[in-house]
Coordinates of C-alpha atoms in Angstrom, one line a residue:
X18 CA 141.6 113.0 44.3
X19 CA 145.2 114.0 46.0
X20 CA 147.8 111.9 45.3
X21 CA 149.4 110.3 49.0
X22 CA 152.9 112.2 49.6
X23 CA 155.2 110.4 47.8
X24 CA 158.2 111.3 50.4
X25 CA 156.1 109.4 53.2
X26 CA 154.8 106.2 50.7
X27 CA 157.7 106.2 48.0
X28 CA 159.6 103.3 50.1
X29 CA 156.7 101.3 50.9
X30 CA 157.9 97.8 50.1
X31 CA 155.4 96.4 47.2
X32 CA 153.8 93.5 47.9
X33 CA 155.3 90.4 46.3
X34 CA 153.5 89.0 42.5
X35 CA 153.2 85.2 42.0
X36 CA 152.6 83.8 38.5
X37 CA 149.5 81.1 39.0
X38 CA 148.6 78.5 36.1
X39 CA 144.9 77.7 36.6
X40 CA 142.6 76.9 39.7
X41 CA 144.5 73.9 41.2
X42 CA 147.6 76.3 41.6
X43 CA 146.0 79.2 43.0
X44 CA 144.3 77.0 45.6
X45 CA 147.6 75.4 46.7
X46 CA 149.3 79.2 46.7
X47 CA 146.1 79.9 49.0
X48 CA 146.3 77.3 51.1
X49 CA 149.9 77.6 52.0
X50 CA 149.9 81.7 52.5
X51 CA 150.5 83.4 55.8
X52 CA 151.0 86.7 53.8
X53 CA 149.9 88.7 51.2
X54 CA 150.8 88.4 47.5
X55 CA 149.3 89.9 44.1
X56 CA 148.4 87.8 40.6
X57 CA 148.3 90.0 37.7
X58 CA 145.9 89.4 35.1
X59 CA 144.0 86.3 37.0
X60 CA 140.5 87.6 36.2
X61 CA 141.6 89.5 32.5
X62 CA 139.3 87.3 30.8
X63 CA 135.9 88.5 32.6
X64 CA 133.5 89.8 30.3
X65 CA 132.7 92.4 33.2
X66 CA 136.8 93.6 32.7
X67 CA 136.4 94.0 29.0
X68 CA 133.2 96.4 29.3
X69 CA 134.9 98.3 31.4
X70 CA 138.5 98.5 29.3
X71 CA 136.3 99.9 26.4
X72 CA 134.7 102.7 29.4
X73 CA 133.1 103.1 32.5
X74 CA 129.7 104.0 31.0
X75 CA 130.3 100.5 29.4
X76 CA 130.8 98.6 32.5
X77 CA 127.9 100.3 34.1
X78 CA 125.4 99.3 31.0
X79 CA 126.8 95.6 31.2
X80 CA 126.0 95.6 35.0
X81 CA 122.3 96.7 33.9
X82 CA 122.1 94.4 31.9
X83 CA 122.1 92.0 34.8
X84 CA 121.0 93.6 37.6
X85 CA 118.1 92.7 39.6
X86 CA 115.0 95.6 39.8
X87 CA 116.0 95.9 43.9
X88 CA 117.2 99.0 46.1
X89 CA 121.0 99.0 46.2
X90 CA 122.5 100.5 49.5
X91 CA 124.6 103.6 48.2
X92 CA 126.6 106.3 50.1
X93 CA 127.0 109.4 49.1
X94 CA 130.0 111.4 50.1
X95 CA 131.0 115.4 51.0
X96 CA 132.0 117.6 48.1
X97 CA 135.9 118.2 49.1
X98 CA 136.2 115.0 51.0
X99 CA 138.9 114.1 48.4
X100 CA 136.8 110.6 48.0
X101 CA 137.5 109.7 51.7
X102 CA 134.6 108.1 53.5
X103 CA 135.1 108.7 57.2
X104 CA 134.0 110.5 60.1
X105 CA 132.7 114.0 60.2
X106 CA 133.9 116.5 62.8
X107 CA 131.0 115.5 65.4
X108 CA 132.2 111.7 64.6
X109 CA 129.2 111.0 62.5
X110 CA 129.8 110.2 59.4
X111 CA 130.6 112.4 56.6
X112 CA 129.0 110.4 54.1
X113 CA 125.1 109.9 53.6
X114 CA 123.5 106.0 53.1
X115 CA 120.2 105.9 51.2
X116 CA 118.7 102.9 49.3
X117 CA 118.0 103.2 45.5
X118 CA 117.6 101.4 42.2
X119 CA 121.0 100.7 40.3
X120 CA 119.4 102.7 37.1
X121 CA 119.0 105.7 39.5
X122 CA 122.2 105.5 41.2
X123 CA 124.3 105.0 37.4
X124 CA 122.7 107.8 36.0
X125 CA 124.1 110.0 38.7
X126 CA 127.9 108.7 38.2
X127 CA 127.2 109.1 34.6
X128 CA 126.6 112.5 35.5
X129 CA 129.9 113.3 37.6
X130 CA 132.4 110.7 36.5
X131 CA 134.5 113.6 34.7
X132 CA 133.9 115.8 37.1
X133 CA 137.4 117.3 39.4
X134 CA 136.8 117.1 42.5
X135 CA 133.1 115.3 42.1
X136 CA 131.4 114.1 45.6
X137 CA 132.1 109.9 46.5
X138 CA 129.6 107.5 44.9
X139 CA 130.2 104.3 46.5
X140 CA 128.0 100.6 46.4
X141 CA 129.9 98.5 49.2
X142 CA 129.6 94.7 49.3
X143 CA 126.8 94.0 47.2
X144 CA 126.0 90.5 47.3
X145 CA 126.6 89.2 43.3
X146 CA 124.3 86.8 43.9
X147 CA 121.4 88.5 45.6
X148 CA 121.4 91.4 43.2
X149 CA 122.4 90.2 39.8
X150 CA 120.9 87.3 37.8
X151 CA 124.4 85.9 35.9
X152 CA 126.9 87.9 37.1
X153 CA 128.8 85.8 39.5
X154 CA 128.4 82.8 36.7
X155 CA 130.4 85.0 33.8
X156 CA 132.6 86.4 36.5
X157 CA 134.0 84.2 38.9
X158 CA 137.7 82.7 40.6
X159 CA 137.3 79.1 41.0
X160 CA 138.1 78.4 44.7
X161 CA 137.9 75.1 44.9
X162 CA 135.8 73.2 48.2
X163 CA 135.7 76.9 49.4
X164 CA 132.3 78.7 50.7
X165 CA 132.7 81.4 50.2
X166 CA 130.8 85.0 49.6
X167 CA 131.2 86.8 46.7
X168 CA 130.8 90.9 46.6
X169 CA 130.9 93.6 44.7
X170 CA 132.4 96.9 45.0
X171 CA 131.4 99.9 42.8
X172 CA 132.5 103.6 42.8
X173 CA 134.0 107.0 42.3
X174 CA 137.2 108.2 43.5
X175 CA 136.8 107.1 47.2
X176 CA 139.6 106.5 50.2
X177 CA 138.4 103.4 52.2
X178 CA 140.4 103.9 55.7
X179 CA 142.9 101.0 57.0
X180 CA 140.3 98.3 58.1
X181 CA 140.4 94.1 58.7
X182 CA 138.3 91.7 58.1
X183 CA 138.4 88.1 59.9
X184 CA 137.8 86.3 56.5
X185 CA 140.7 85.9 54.0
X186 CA 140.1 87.8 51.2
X187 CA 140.7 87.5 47.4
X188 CA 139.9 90.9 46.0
X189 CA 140.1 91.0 41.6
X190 CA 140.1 94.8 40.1
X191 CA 137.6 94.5 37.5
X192 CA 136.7 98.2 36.3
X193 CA 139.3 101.1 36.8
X194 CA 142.6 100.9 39.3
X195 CA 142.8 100.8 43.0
X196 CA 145.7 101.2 45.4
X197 CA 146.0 98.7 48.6
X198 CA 148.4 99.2 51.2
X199 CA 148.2 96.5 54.0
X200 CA 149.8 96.1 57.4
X201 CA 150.6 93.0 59.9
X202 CA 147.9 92.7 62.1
X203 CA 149.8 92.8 64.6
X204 CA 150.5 96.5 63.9
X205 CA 146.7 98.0 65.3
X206 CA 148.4 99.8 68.2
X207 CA 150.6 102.0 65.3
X208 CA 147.5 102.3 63.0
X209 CA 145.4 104.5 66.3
X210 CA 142.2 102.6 65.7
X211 CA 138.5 104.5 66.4
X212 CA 135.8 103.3 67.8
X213 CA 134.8 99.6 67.8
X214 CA 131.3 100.3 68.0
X215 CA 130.5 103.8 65.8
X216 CA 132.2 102.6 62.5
X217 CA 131.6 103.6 58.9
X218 CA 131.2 99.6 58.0
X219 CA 131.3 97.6 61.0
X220 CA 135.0 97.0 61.5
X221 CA 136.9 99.7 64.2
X222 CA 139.2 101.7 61.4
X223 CA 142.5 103.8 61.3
X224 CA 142.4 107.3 62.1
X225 CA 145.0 108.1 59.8
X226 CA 144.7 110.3 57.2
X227 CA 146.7 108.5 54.6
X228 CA 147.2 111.5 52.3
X229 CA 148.1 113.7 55.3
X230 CA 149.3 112.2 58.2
X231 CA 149.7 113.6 61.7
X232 CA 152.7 112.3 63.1
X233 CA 152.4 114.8 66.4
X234 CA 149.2 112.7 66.6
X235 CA 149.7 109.6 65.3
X236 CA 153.4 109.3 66.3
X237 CA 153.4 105.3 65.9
X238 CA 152.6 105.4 62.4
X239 CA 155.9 106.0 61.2
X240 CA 156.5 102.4 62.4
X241 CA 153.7 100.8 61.0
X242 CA 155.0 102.4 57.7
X243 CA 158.2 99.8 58.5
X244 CA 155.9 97.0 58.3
X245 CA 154.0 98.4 55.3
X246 CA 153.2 97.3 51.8
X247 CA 151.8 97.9 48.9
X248 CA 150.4 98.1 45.4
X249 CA 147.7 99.6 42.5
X250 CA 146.2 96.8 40.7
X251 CA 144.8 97.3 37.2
X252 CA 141.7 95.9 35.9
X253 CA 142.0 91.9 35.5
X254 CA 144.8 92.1 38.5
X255 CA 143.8 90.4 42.2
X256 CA 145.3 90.5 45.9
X257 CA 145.0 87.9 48.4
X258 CA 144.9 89.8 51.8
X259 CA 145.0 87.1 54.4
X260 CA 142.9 87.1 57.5
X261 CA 142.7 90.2 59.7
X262 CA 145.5 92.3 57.5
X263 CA 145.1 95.4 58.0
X264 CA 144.3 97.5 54.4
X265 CA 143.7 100.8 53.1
X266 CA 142.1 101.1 49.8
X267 CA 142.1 103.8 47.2
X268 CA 139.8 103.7 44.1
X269 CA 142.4 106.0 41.8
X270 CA 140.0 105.7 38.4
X271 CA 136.7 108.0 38.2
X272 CA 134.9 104.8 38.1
X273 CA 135.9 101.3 40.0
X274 CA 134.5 98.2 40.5
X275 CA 135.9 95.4 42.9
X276 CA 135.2 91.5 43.4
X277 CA 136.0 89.9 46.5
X278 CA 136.1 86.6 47.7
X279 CA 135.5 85.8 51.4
X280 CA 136.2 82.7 53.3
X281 CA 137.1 81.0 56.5
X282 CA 138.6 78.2 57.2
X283 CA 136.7 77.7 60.6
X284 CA 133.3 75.9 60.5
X285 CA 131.0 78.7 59.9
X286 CA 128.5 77.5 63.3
X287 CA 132.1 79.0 65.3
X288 CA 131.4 82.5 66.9
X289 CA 132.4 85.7 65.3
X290 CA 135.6 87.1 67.7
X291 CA 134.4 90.6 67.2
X292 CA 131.4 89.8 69.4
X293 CA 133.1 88.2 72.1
X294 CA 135.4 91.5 72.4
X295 CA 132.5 93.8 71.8
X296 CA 131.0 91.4 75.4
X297 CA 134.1 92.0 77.4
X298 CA 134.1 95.3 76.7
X299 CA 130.7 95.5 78.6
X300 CA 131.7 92.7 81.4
X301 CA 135.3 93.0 81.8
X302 CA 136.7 95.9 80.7
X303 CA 135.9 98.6 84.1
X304 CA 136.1 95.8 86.9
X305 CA 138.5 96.3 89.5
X306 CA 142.1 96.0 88.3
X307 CA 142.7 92.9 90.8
X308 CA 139.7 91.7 89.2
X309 CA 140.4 92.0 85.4
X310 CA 143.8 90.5 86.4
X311 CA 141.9 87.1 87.6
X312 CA 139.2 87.2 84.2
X313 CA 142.5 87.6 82.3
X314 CA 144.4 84.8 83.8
X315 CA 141.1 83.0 83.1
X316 CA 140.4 83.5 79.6
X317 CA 144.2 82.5 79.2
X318 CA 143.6 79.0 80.8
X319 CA 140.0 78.2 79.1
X320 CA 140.9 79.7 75.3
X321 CA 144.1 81.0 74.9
X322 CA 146.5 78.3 76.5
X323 CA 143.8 75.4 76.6
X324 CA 146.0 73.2 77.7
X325 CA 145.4 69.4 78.4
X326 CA 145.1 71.1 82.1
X327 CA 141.7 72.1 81.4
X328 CA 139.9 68.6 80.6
X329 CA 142.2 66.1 82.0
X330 CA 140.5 65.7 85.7
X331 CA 136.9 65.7 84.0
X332 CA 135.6 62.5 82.4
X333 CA 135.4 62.3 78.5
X334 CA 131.7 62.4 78.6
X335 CA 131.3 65.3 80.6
X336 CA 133.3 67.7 79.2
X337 CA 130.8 69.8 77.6
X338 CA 131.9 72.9 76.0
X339 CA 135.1 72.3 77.4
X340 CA 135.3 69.7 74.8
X341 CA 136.2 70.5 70.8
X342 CA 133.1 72.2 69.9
X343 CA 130.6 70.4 67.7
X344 CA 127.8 72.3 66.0
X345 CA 125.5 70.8 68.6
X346 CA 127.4 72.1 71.4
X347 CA 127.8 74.7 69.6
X348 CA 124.1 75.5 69.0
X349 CA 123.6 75.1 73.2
X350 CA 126.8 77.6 74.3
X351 CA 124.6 80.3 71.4
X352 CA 121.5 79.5 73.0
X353 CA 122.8 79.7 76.8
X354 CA 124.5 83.3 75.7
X355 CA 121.3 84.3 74.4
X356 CA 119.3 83.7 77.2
X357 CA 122.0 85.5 79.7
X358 CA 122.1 88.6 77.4
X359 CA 118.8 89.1 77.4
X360 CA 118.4 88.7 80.9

């Protein structure tokens, strides 16, 4: 895989390492961050880690080992993609998804690992728990009262385009090395987003190429690279990426494995945001201008500002969804969307 231009990301500030003495200390460094920050070594003493310090092949055997005798969802990438999963020319996708058993799927990487220039291999968010028996107990981060769900991440060389996610995120390097650079979120208008809709995992991504950037197209990314940091984590290392950060990922060893950690701290009976853009888009967005003006003035008073305007006239007990959302009301707003949208 090409190295990024070291002119463009040599002075991208790093992100800033904390030293964390057991669980109680990472959960209060959790609770009380607004930004991003690395702890080396937190998961060093994972068996999963020292299989794969002694080799990949030895990472992938311990992973058999455990695995459950399922189809895993894999993608399969271009040859000369330089391990970037992204859109093809047509905006398809220039990766293939199949499903396959983890023997199957190993075999192949055990085939190409020392390969230059081999095609992407990449397992994304496989759920520990649904597709290992063990794993998640012998390799875990205490979280404390957190739900939270825990996936893995395994690979070839592969470039994961600048993404967010609406969970936090605690993601531990456990096989190989892997380079994050994350942005504000407020900096999506400088990281020249694609579609919302036609994505390669569900969340709208950069268009970016970080190992070649366009600044004659992408003029604005110069200033996101203002706001930039980053970092390559070893095995045992772990980043906390804090809800809807933007991040690019780079698996830099011919074989990588990630464990992430995802959590909310909203009740999880809320609505997903995403949805309620992907609904404006379809009711809102080609109205009249005059028209859009009033619905945005509108969304202001009801969610953004939600002021004691909105409720005081109304008495307590008929409030509704006006009211802090309970899951019961909660439950009835769902089921009154669902029988509009189907309408």
């Amino acid at each position: 895989m090409a190295e990024a231009d070291p002119g463009i990301f040599s002075a991208i500030a790093p992100i800033p390492e904390v030293t964390v003495n057991g669980a109680a200390e990472l959960d209060v460094r959790l609770r009380g961050a607004d930004r991003p920050f690395v702890v080396r070594g937190l998961v060093a003493d994972w068996p999963l880690v020292a299989a794969g310090r002694r080799s990949g092949r030895q990472a992938r055997d311990y992973l058999l080992g455990l695995h459950r005798d399922r189809p895993f969802t894999v993608s399969v990438g271009e040859q000369g993609s330089d391990g970037r999963m992204f859109y093809d020319s047509a905006m398809g996708m220039n990766f293939r998804t199949m499903r396959a058993k983890l023997p199957e799927i190993f075999a192949r990487i055990d085939m190409i690992e020392d390969m230059d220039a081999a095609l992407p291999i990449y397992l994304a968010s496989i759920d520990m728990h649904e597709y290992f028996d063990g794993l998640h107990e012998a390799n875990h981060v205490d979280l404390g009262d957190r739900t939270s769900l825990a996936s893995i991440w395994m690979g070839t060389r592969t470039r994961i385009a600048a993404h967010n996610d609406v969970p936090d995120n605690l993601a531990c390097v456990a096989v190989g090395r892997r380079r994050f650079t994350l942005f504000p979120r407020e900096q999506f208008r400088n990281l020249y987003l694609g579609p919302v809709d036609n994505t390669p995992a569900g969340r709208a991504i950069s268009m970016v190429d970080f190992h070649a950037p366009d600044f004659s197209a992408h003029p604005r990314f110069r200033e996101a690279l203002t706001h930039a940091q980053t970092v390559e984590l070893d095995a045992g290392d772990a980043l906390y990426i804090p809800a809807l950060w933007w991040h690019h990922v780079e698996g830099l060893a011919p074989f990588n494995i990630l464990v992430n950690y995802w959590w909310r701290e909203t009740p999880r009976w809320l609505g997903q945001p995403q949805d309620a853009l992907n609904h404006a888009l379809l009711a809102i967005r080609d109205l009249p201008d005059d028209q859009k003006a009033y619905w945005r003035d509108l969304f202001d008073y009801y969610v953004f500002a939600n002021s004691d305007e909105v409720t005081a006239h109304i008495p307590e007990a008929g409030r509704s969804v006006l009211a802090p959302l309970t899951p019961e009301s909660a439950g009835r707003l769902r089921a009154y969307l669902l029988r509009q949208l189907s309408q």
